[in-house]
Structure formats: structure tokens, C-alpha cells
Short mmCIF file of C-alpha atoms in Angstrom, two decimals:
data_model
loop_
_atom_site.label_atom_id
_atom_site.label_comp_id
_atom_site.label_asym_id
_atom_site.label_seq_id
_atom_site.Cartn_x
_atom_site.Cartn_y
_atom_site.Cartn_z
CA UNK I 1 -27.06 18.09 -0.12
CA UNK I 2 -24.74 16.53 1.75
CA UNK I 3 -23.60 13.93 -0.67
CA UNK I 4 -21.44 16.80 -2.46
CA UNK I 5 -20.81 18.58 0.91
CA UNK I 6 -18.45 14.88 1.70
CA UNK I 7 -16.83 14.31 -1.87
CA UNK I 8 -15.45 18.60 -1.11
CA UNK I 9 -14.84 17.82 2.19
CA UNK I 10 -12.70 14.33 1.83
CA UNK I 11 -11.41 16.23 -1.58
CA UNK I 12 -9.41 18.82 0.92
CA UNK I 13 -8.85 15.98 3.07
CA UNK I 14 -7.24 13.83 -0.57
CA UNK I 15 -4.95 17.05 -1.15
CA UNK I 16 -3.86 17.67 2.34
CA UNK I 17 -2.98 14.54 3.40
CA UNK I 18 0.88 13.98 2.35
CA UNK I 19 2.65 11.00 4.10
CA UNK I 20 0.48 8.96 3.82
CA UNK I 21 -0.92 6.13 6.17
CA UNK I 22 -1.48 7.38 9.85
CA UNK I 23 -1.19 10.64 9.20
CA UNK I 24 -3.70 11.69 6.58
CA UNK I 25 -5.64 10.62 11.10
CA UNK I 26 -5.61 13.94 11.91
CA UNK I 27 -6.38 16.28 8.89
CA UNK I 28 -9.67 13.43 8.88
CA UNK I 29 -10.37 13.94 11.77
CA UNK I 30 -10.04 17.64 12.04
CA UNK I 31 -13.29 17.26 8.86
CA UNK I 32 -15.39 14.66 10.90
CA UNK I 33 -15.06 15.06 14.48
CA UNK I 34 -13.65 18.73 14.80
CA UNK I 35 -15.77 20.37 12.19
CA UNK I 36 -18.56 18.28 11.45
CA UNK I 37 -19.97 16.33 14.49
CA UNK I 38 -19.88 13.36 12.34
CA UNK I 39 -18.59 10.80 14.37
CA UNK I 40 -17.82 11.17 17.95
CA UNK I 41 -13.46 10.77 18.52
CA UNK I 42 -14.85 6.98 20.13
CA UNK I 43 -16.30 6.17 16.68
CA UNK I 44 -13.35 7.19 14.89
CA UNK I 45 -10.90 5.74 17.21
CA UNK I 46 -12.36 2.55 16.41
CA UNK I 47 -11.72 3.04 12.88
CA UNK I 48 -8.50 2.47 13.66
CA UNK I 49 -9.26 -0.44 15.49
CA UNK I 50 -11.07 -1.52 12.22
CA UNK I 51 -8.56 -0.29 9.88
CA UNK I 52 -5.53 -2.84 11.52
CA UNK I 53 -7.66 -5.96 10.74
CA UNK I 54 -9.13 -5.44 6.73
CA UNK I 55 -8.02 -4.12 3.68
CA UNK I 56 -7.69 -1.23 2.37
CA UNK I 57 -5.48 1.61 3.54
CA UNK I 58 -6.80 4.00 6.50
CA UNK I 59 -8.18 6.78 4.48
CA UNK I 60 -10.06 5.24 2.50
CA UNK I 61 -11.07 3.39 5.20
CA UNK I 62 -12.08 6.28 7.63
CA UNK I 63 -13.87 8.35 4.33
CA UNK I 64 -15.75 4.66 3.69
CA UNK I 65 -16.82 4.38 7.48
CA UNK I 66 -17.65 8.65 8.29
CA UNK I 67 -19.94 8.45 4.62
CA UNK I 68 -22.14 5.04 5.61
CA UNK I 69 -22.43 6.93 8.96
CA UNK I 70 -23.64 10.21 7.50
CA UNK I 71 -25.56 9.12 4.39
CA UNK I 72 -25.64 5.50 3.96
CA UNK I 73 -23.91 3.88 0.79
CA UNK I 74 -24.10 6.74 -1.14
CA UNK I 75 -22.27 8.51 1.25
CA UNK I 76 -19.58 6.33 1.95
CA UNK I 77 -18.91 6.06 -2.54
CA UNK I 78 -19.06 10.26 -2.05
CA UNK I 79 -17.11 10.29 0.23
CA UNK I 80 -14.80 7.91 -0.81
CA UNK I 81 -14.12 9.17 -4.29
CA UNK I 82 -13.40 12.71 -2.94
CA UNK I 83 -10.81 11.23 -1.19
CA UNK I 84 -9.19 10.34 -3.95
CA UNK I 85 -10.40 12.30 -6.84
CA UNK I 86 -6.77 14.32 -6.05
CA UNK I 87 -4.97 11.92 -6.58
CA UNK I 88 -6.53 11.20 -9.29
CA UNK I 89 -6.03 14.21 -10.91
CA UNK I 90 -2.70 14.54 -9.96
CA UNK I 91 -0.86 10.96 -10.60
CA UNK I 92 -1.80 11.05 -14.11
CA UNK I 93 0.13 14.32 -14.43
CA UNK I 94 2.89 14.23 -12.79
CA UNK I 95 2.77 10.72 -14.89
CA UNK I 96 2.76 12.79 -17.93
CA UNK I 97 5.36 15.03 -16.22
CA UNK I 98 8.32 11.83 -15.61
CA UNK I 99 7.57 10.12 -18.85
CA UNK I 100 8.52 13.81 -20.20
CA UNK I 101 11.47 15.16 -17.74
CA UNK I 102 12.80 11.64 -16.52
CA UNK I 103 15.16 11.70 -17.65
CA UNK I 104 16.74 15.15 -16.92
CA UNK I 105 19.10 15.23 -15.15
CA UNK I 106 18.38 16.76 -11.95
CA UNK I 107 14.71 14.80 -11.47
CA UNK I 108 17.12 11.74 -12.70
CA UNK I 109 18.71 12.95 -9.48
CA UNK I 110 16.10 12.09 -7.78
CA UNK I 111 14.47 9.43 -8.61
CA UNK I 112 17.93 7.94 -8.69
CA UNK I 113 17.95 9.00 -4.67
CA UNK I 114 14.20 7.44 -3.70
CA UNK I 115 14.49 4.36 -5.63
CA UNK I 116 16.67 3.37 -2.41
CA UNK I 117 14.40 4.76 -0.11
CA UNK I 118 11.62 2.87 -1.35
CA UNK I 119 13.42 -0.37 -1.07
CA UNK I 120 14.64 0.13 2.07
CA UNK I 121 10.40 0.78 3.09
CA UNK I 122 9.33 -2.22 1.53
CA UNK I 123 11.91 -3.80 3.15
CA UNK I 124 10.89 -2.30 6.73
CA UNK I 125 7.18 -3.31 5.73
CA UNK I 126 8.71 -6.64 5.74
CA UNK I 127 9.92 -6.37 8.80
CA UNK I 128 6.98 -4.63 10.37
CA UNK I 129 5.41 -7.84 9.41
CA UNK I 130 7.37 -10.60 10.61
CA UNK I 131 6.96 -9.55 14.02
CA UNK I 132 3.73 -9.44 13.73
CA UNK I 133 2.64 -13.29 12.10
CA UNK I 134 5.21 -14.21 14.92
CA UNK I 135 4.95 -11.90 17.78
CA UNK I 136 1.94 -10.44 17.03
CA UNK I 137 2.68 -7.14 17.80
CA UNK I 138 4.23 -4.15 15.52
CA UNK I 139 6.97 -3.24 18.39
CA UNK I 140 9.85 -5.42 19.41
CA UNK I 141 8.55 -8.08 21.06
CA UNK I 142 9.33 -8.01 25.21
CA UNK I 143 9.55 -12.29 25.03
CA UNK I 144 11.79 -13.42 21.47
CA UNK I 145 11.05 -17.15 22.89
CA UNK I 146 6.91 -17.06 22.65
CA UNK I 147 6.99 -17.25 18.99
CA UNK I 148 3.21 -17.56 17.43
CA UNK I 149 3.98 -21.48 15.65
CA UNK I 150 0.66 -20.90 13.39
CA UNK I 151 2.02 -18.05 12.10
CA UNK I 152 5.54 -19.46 11.68
CA UNK I 153 4.39 -22.49 10.12
CA UNK I 154 2.22 -20.17 7.60
CA UNK I 155 4.81 -17.85 7.29
CA UNK I 156 7.11 -20.74 6.04
CA UNK I 157 4.67 -22.54 4.07
CA UNK I 158 3.97 -19.32 1.81
CA UNK I 159 8.17 -18.38 1.35
CA UNK I 160 8.14 -22.03 0.47
CA UNK I 161 4.73 -21.88 -2.48
CA UNK I 162 6.32 -18.73 -3.42
CA UNK I 163 9.74 -20.00 -4.38
CA UNK I 164 8.02 -22.31 -6.17
CA UNK I 165 6.93 -19.93 -7.92
CA UNK I 166 3.23 -19.38 -6.41
CA UNK I 167 0.50 -17.13 -7.82
CA UNK I 168 0.30 -13.87 -5.59
CA UNK I 169 -3.42 -14.90 -4.93
CA UNK I 170 -3.42 -18.55 -4.50
CA UNK I 171 -0.58 -17.98 -1.53
CA UNK I 172 -2.69 -15.28 0.54
CA UNK I 173 -5.97 -17.64 0.29
CA UNK I 174 -4.37 -20.49 0.89
CA UNK I 175 -2.88 -18.85 3.52
CA UNK I 176 -6.33 -17.41 4.76
CA UNK I 177 -7.67 -21.38 4.56
CA UNK I 178 -3.95 -22.27 6.03
CA UNK I 179 -5.45 -20.37 9.30
CA UNK I 180 -8.97 -21.42 9.69
CA UNK I 181 -7.23 -24.82 9.95
CA UNK I 182 -4.35 -24.37 12.22
CA UNK I 183 -7.07 -21.94 14.24
CA UNK I 184 -9.79 -24.26 14.35
CA UNK I 185 -7.33 -27.43 15.15
CA UNK I 186 -5.30 -25.41 17.85
CA UNK I 187 -8.62 -25.96 19.68
CA UNK I 188 -9.09 -28.87 20.51
CA UNK L 1 11.98 8.19 -22.18
CA UNK L 2 12.11 5.33 -24.86
CA UNK L 3 8.42 4.80 -25.18
CA UNK L 4 5.15 6.56 -23.90
CA UNK L 5 2.53 4.93 -22.17
CA UNK L 6 0.78 1.27 -23.15
CA UNK L 7 -2.38 3.21 -23.52
CA UNK L 8 -4.20 -0.05 -26.83
CA UNK L 9 -4.56 -2.29 -25.02
CA UNK L 10 -7.10 -5.36 -25.14
CA UNK L 11 -10.40 -6.14 -23.19
CA UNK L 12 -8.71 -9.49 -21.87
CA UNK L 13 -6.08 -6.82 -20.48
CA UNK L 14 -8.73 -4.23 -18.70
CA UNK L 15 -10.06 -7.58 -16.90
CA UNK L 16 -6.69 -8.53 -15.70
CA UNK L 17 -5.67 -5.29 -14.25
CA UNK L 18 -8.92 -5.31 -13.21
CA UNK L 19 -9.82 -8.36 -11.36
CA UNK L 20 -5.78 -8.93 -10.33
CA UNK L 21 -5.27 -5.66 -9.06
CA UNK L 22 -9.22 -6.25 -7.05
CA UNK L 23 -8.10 -9.62 -5.05
CA UNK L 24 -5.02 -8.10 -3.87
CA UNK L 25 -6.75 -5.47 -2.63
CA UNK L 26 -9.46 -7.47 -0.86
CA UNK L 27 -7.35 -10.08 0.86
CA UNK L 28 -3.95 -7.73 2.00
CA UNK L 29 -4.77 -6.59 5.59
CA UNK L 30 -2.55 -4.06 7.72
CA UNK L 31 -3.05 -1.04 3.74
CA UNK L 32 -0.69 0.97 3.00
CA UNK L 33 2.41 0.53 2.05
CA UNK L 34 1.58 -3.35 2.61
CA UNK L 35 -0.02 -3.27 -1.15
CA UNK L 36 2.85 -2.20 -2.83
CA UNK L 37 4.85 -5.47 -2.65
CA UNK L 38 2.60 -7.82 -3.82
CA UNK L 39 1.29 -5.05 -7.13
CA UNK L 40 5.41 -5.51 -7.38
CA UNK L 41 4.94 -9.36 -7.21
CA UNK L 42 2.38 -8.96 -8.98
CA UNK L 43 2.45 -6.80 -12.19
CA UNK L 44 6.13 -6.84 -12.37
CA UNK L 45 7.79 -10.82 -11.90
CA UNK L 46 3.65 -12.15 -13.04
CA UNK L 47 2.53 -10.85 -15.20
CA UNK L 48 6.27 -8.42 -16.40
CA UNK L 49 3.32 -5.41 -17.74
CA UNK L 50 5.83 -3.40 -16.32
CA UNK L 51 9.80 -3.44 -15.82
CA UNK L 52 11.53 -3.18 -11.79
CA UNK L 53 12.95 0.21 -12.66
CA UNK L 54 9.75 1.74 -13.60
CA UNK L 55 7.73 0.94 -10.97
CA UNK L 56 10.21 1.78 -7.99
CA UNK L 57 9.82 5.20 -9.55
CA UNK L 58 6.71 5.24 -9.95
CA UNK L 59 6.05 4.18 -6.06
CA UNK L 60 8.42 7.03 -5.06
CA UNK L 61 6.34 9.81 -6.29
CA UNK L 62 3.16 8.14 -4.95
CA UNK L 63 4.96 8.71 -2.30
CA UNK L 64 5.81 11.77 -2.36
CA UNK L 65 2.42 13.37 -3.46
CA UNK L 66 -0.10 14.45 -1.54
CA UNK L 67 -2.65 11.29 -1.13
CA UNK L 68 -3.19 7.36 0.76
CA UNK L 69 0.08 6.25 -1.15
CA UNK L 70 -1.97 2.84 -2.03
CA UNK L 71 -4.37 3.85 -4.05
CA UNK L 72 -1.13 7.05 -5.89
CA UNK L 73 0.35 4.05 -6.67
CA UNK L 74 -2.64 2.31 -8.00
CA UNK L 75 -2.82 5.65 -10.48
CA UNK L 76 0.31 5.78 -11.51
CA UNK L 77 1.15 2.06 -11.88
CA UNK L 78 -2.34 2.12 -13.99
CA UNK L 79 -1.11 5.00 -15.95
CA UNK L 80 1.83 3.78 -17.54
CA UNK L 81 0.27 0.22 -18.23
CA UNK L 82 -2.38 0.97 -19.80
CA UNK L 83 -3.31 5.18 -20.30
CA UNK L 84 -5.98 6.96 -18.21
CA UNK L 85 -7.96 4.33 -18.12
CA UNK L 86 -6.05 1.91 -16.86
CA UNK L 87 -5.33 4.31 -13.78
CA UNK L 88 -8.63 4.26 -13.93
CA UNK L 89 -9.19 0.93 -13.04
CA UNK L 90 -6.51 0.67 -11.27
CA UNK L 91 -7.90 3.21 -8.68
CA UNK L 92 -11.17 1.26 -9.09
CA UNK L 93 -10.59 -1.94 -7.68
CA UNK L 94 -7.47 -0.78 -4.81
CA UNK L 95 -10.98 1.41 -3.64
CA UNK L 96 -13.70 -0.67 -4.27
CA UNK L 97 -12.67 -3.74 -1.68
CA UNK L 98 -12.24 -1.71 1.64
CA UNK L 99 -15.32 0.17 0.39
CA UNK L 100 -17.61 -2.67 0.44
CA UNK L 101 -16.05 -4.67 2.95
CA UNK L 102 -15.90 -0.90 5.48
CA UNK L 103 -19.38 -1.09 4.16
CA UNK L 104 -20.42 -4.43 5.15
CA UNK L 105 -18.70 -3.87 8.73
CA UNK L 106 -20.41 -1.13 9.55
CA UNK L 107 -23.78 -2.58 10.07
CA UNK L 108 -22.09 -5.10 12.29
CA UNK L 109 -18.87 -3.78 13.99
CA UNK L 110 -18.90 -5.46 17.00
CA UNK L 111 -19.85 -9.14 15.42
CA UNK L 112 -17.02 -8.54 13.43
CA UNK L 113 -14.35 -8.16 15.53
CA UNK L 114 -15.24 -10.54 17.64
CA UNK L 115 -15.22 -13.84 15.77
CA UNK L 116 -12.38 -16.16 16.28
CA UNK L 117 -12.83 -17.43 12.88
CA UNK L 118 -12.82 -14.05 10.97
CA UNK L 119 -9.74 -13.50 13.32
CA UNK L 120 -8.38 -16.82 12.49
CA UNK L 121 -7.91 -17.00 8.79
CA UNK L 122 -7.69 -12.42 9.07
CA UNK L 123 -3.94 -14.49 10.52
CA UNK L 124 -2.99 -16.42 8.68
CA UNK L 125 -3.49 -13.68 5.45
CA UNK L 126 -1.58 -11.68 7.30
CA UNK L 127 1.59 -13.85 6.95
CA UNK L 128 0.60 -14.66 3.67
CA UNK L 129 1.40 -11.20 3.12
CA UNK L 130 4.88 -10.96 4.96
CA UNK L 131 6.04 -13.56 3.05
CA UNK L 132 5.43 -12.23 -0.31
CA UNK L 133 6.78 -8.99 0.64
CA UNK L 134 9.37 -10.28 2.26
CA UNK L 135 10.35 -12.02 -0.84
CA UNK L 136 9.90 -8.63 -3.08
CA UNK L 137 11.96 -7.14 -0.84
CA UNK L 138 15.35 -9.83 -0.71
CA UNK L 139 14.55 -9.91 -4.29
CA UNK L 140 15.38 -5.79 -4.54
CA UNK L 141 17.42 -5.69 -2.34
CA UNK L 142 19.18 -8.10 -3.41
CA UNK L 143 19.42 -6.14 -7.39
CA UNK L 144 21.03 -3.19 -5.61
CA UNK L 145 23.72 -5.58 -4.03
CA UNK L 146 24.60 -7.49 -7.33
CA UNK L 147 24.99 -3.70 -9.23
CA UNK L 148 27.59 -3.15 -6.07
CA UNK L 149 27.38 0.95 -6.56
CA UNK L 150 28.52 1.91 -2.29
CA UNK L 151 25.98 5.20 -2.48
CA UNK L 152 22.03 3.48 -3.23
CA UNK L 153 23.15 1.52 -0.32
CA UNK L 154 24.19 3.90 2.08
CA UNK L 155 20.41 4.97 1.76
CA UNK L 156 18.80 1.81 1.73
CA UNK L 157 20.79 0.71 5.28
CA UNK L 158 20.61 4.42 6.67
CA UNK L 159 16.58 5.22 5.56
CA UNK L 160 15.40 1.45 6.96
CA UNK L 161 17.28 2.05 10.08
CA UNK L 162 15.28 5.44 10.39
CA UNK L 163 12.40 4.69 9.55
CA UNK L 164 12.39 1.42 11.36
CA UNK L 165 13.58 1.42 15.31
CA UNK L 166 13.26 5.32 14.95
CA UNK L 167 10.11 5.87 13.41
CA UNK L 168 11.17 8.80 11.46
CA UNK L 169 8.94 10.21 9.66
CA UNK L 170 8.77 9.18 6.05
CA UNK L 171 8.61 12.07 4.72
CA UNK L 172 11.61 14.04 5.85
CA UNK L 173 13.46 10.38 4.68
CA UNK L 174 11.65 11.44 1.17
CA UNK L 175 12.52 14.91 1.15
CA UNK L 176 16.38 14.08 2.38
CA UNK L 177 17.02 11.40 -0.31
CA UNK L 178 16.20 12.92 -3.34
CA UNK L 179 18.51 15.65 -1.96
CA UNK L 180 21.37 13.16 -2.04
CA UNK L 181 19.71 12.25 -5.49
CA UNK L 182 19.29 15.73 -6.68
CA UNK L 183 23.09 16.34 -5.37
CA UNK L 184 25.18 13.12 -6.29
CA UNK L 185 23.80 10.90 -7.70
CA UNK L 186 23.09 12.26 -11.26
CA UNK L 187 25.19 9.97 -13.35
CA UNK L 188 23.28 7.01 -15.25
CA UNK L 189 25.05 4.91 -13.69
CA UNK L 190 22.89 5.07 -10.58
CA UNK L 191 19.68 4.22 -13.00
#
């Protein structure tokens, strides 16, 4: 049964993909492109592009896209479910262990060291996103003066909205609408 | 630890958990570490379902275990807020939006990628997400600065520099910071 194969193969990729995000791509590529030839390399690279502009983690997107291609919507569901299944079991086990043993000296030490690391990673994500919003590139812009004005306006208004205690979802939706309105205005 | 999971929750809670997670996942472009500050803004700052420090601990575990960080984080946070059912609901709400979107797009990829209006909306939402992430980052950083402990601030500066400017592998950074914590940060003052 193709659904079971999809589930198991993607469960394997999910279990062994450590580091998240792009780190998971070689594993998925090994299964989807090299081993089973479900997707061509070109289609696989397209998933990268799509993931840049659609919601969702790249691993989940790849599982969905490949599953659809191979066995339709049920294939997408099987592959995606397989991909996150190991995380689900492992996550609940780790959470249980955390609440049982999280206050033991060495574990507490490790977590105390990791908490600032998470703060640093969130700050890093913030900087990457500022570059993307203002200069449309995640790398350092070559011309700092070439600011995307539309991005700047929306970013500023969104920050004001958050400071005025607007919720997460209104800010996201409002920014999307603003992007459309300013974009259309710019065309004239 | 003070309490186990808050497993006894009403239907109202599960609905709110599903809807808020679903919408955040649906409108957060970029994946990975981008969704985490937004989940934190919603669960911690807006609803007060979970405490700041606990959320960071769970995200640290999510980052260190295999799998996709966004899915891992929703499983761990969901479990903390409402047990196994909470984990299942949060995970489902995290992966359903990409599943639906990608399924739809796989039929009409070219049309989607080249539609200028869709690009405008996505650009706008990406700026909105930037504002939210920056807000969470400032909030977390100022809390660490207020505590005035040197070691965590050095970890933040070092990890940020290595990650952002030198593209050092995140797993390696997590390993190093975990070891620093193991050897030097067992004291309760770092809690």
C-alpha cells in the first residue's frame, strides 16, 4: 500500500532530521528523489521556492507536496502524518520527563543555558525578517539606501499596532490587507 | 516542578487553542523559527496560558529534538497547556494550514507564484510578522538585561553573532550552550 510506504518513509525522515528547517532537506531528498524517484530534483527545488512564500515548515511542505504528487490528497495526508508522528511521541515523552526531572541540577543547568540560546535565535529571526521586510533579501543588502518603502510603512504601522496591544491575528491580517492596498496604489 | 499539565480544560479552551494556532500557522510565511515568537505572543502574552520561562524551556527542548521545530514546539506547548489532547490539537492546527495550502498550490503552482496580488498580500503579512517577532525579541532581551546576569547575556550575544553573522549550525550552538549551562549554570539564580 502506497499510503503505508509514504507514512513509514516520511516517519523515518522525521525521526532522523535533527536541526529542523533546511537541515531536514537532504534526508527528504534522499527518500523522495534519490531512492524512490517520486519527484525530480527540479520539482524538489521548487518546493524550496514555494516554502519561501507559503505558510508552514519546509519539511511539512515537502511531505505534503510529494505526497500529493505520488498518491493525491490521501498521499499528502499520509506523508505529512508520518513526518510529524515521531515528533508527537517523542515530544510528549520529553515533556513528561521535563516535568518530572526538569528541576534536577544537571538538567536545570542545561535548560538554563538553552533559554538564552532560544532568545538569541529569536533575535536572529527578527533581524533576518527586518532585512527581508526592508530590503527584500535575507542576506546583507548591497545597497542600504535602497529601502522598500512599502515594507517600511507596513512594518512601522504594525509595530505601532502591537504597542497599542493589538492581537497577533489582527496585526497579521491587517498587514496583508495593507500590503495589497499599497501595492495596488503603487501600480498607478 | 509546581504542577503537572493542566489536562482538565473546557471545550472553549480547546476551540480557542485550535483556532488561534491554526490562524497563526496559516498566516506565518517562512516556517521554522518564525512561528515560535508568534505562538509565544499568543499563548504567553495575549492569553496567559503558559509562563514565559516555561515556554522558553519547552522551545529549547523542541529545538534540540528531531523533527520540525514549529511542529515540535506546538506539541510541547500544547501538552503543557492541556495534556496529550492539547498536544494533538496544537499539532493538528499547526500542520493543517500548510497541508491545505500546499495541496491547493500543487495544482496551480505557476499561477500562484506569478500572481502579483498574492505577492502583495504575502509581502504585507511578512512585514506584520516581522513586527511581531521584533516585539517578542525586544521583550525577551529586556527581561534578560533586567536580571543583570552576565553569563546568559554572553550566551545571547555569542549565539546571536555565530548564528546570524557566521551561519554556524544551530545544533552545534545548542550543544555548546547546553554544555555551558550544564557546567556553569546549575544555580537557581539562573532560573
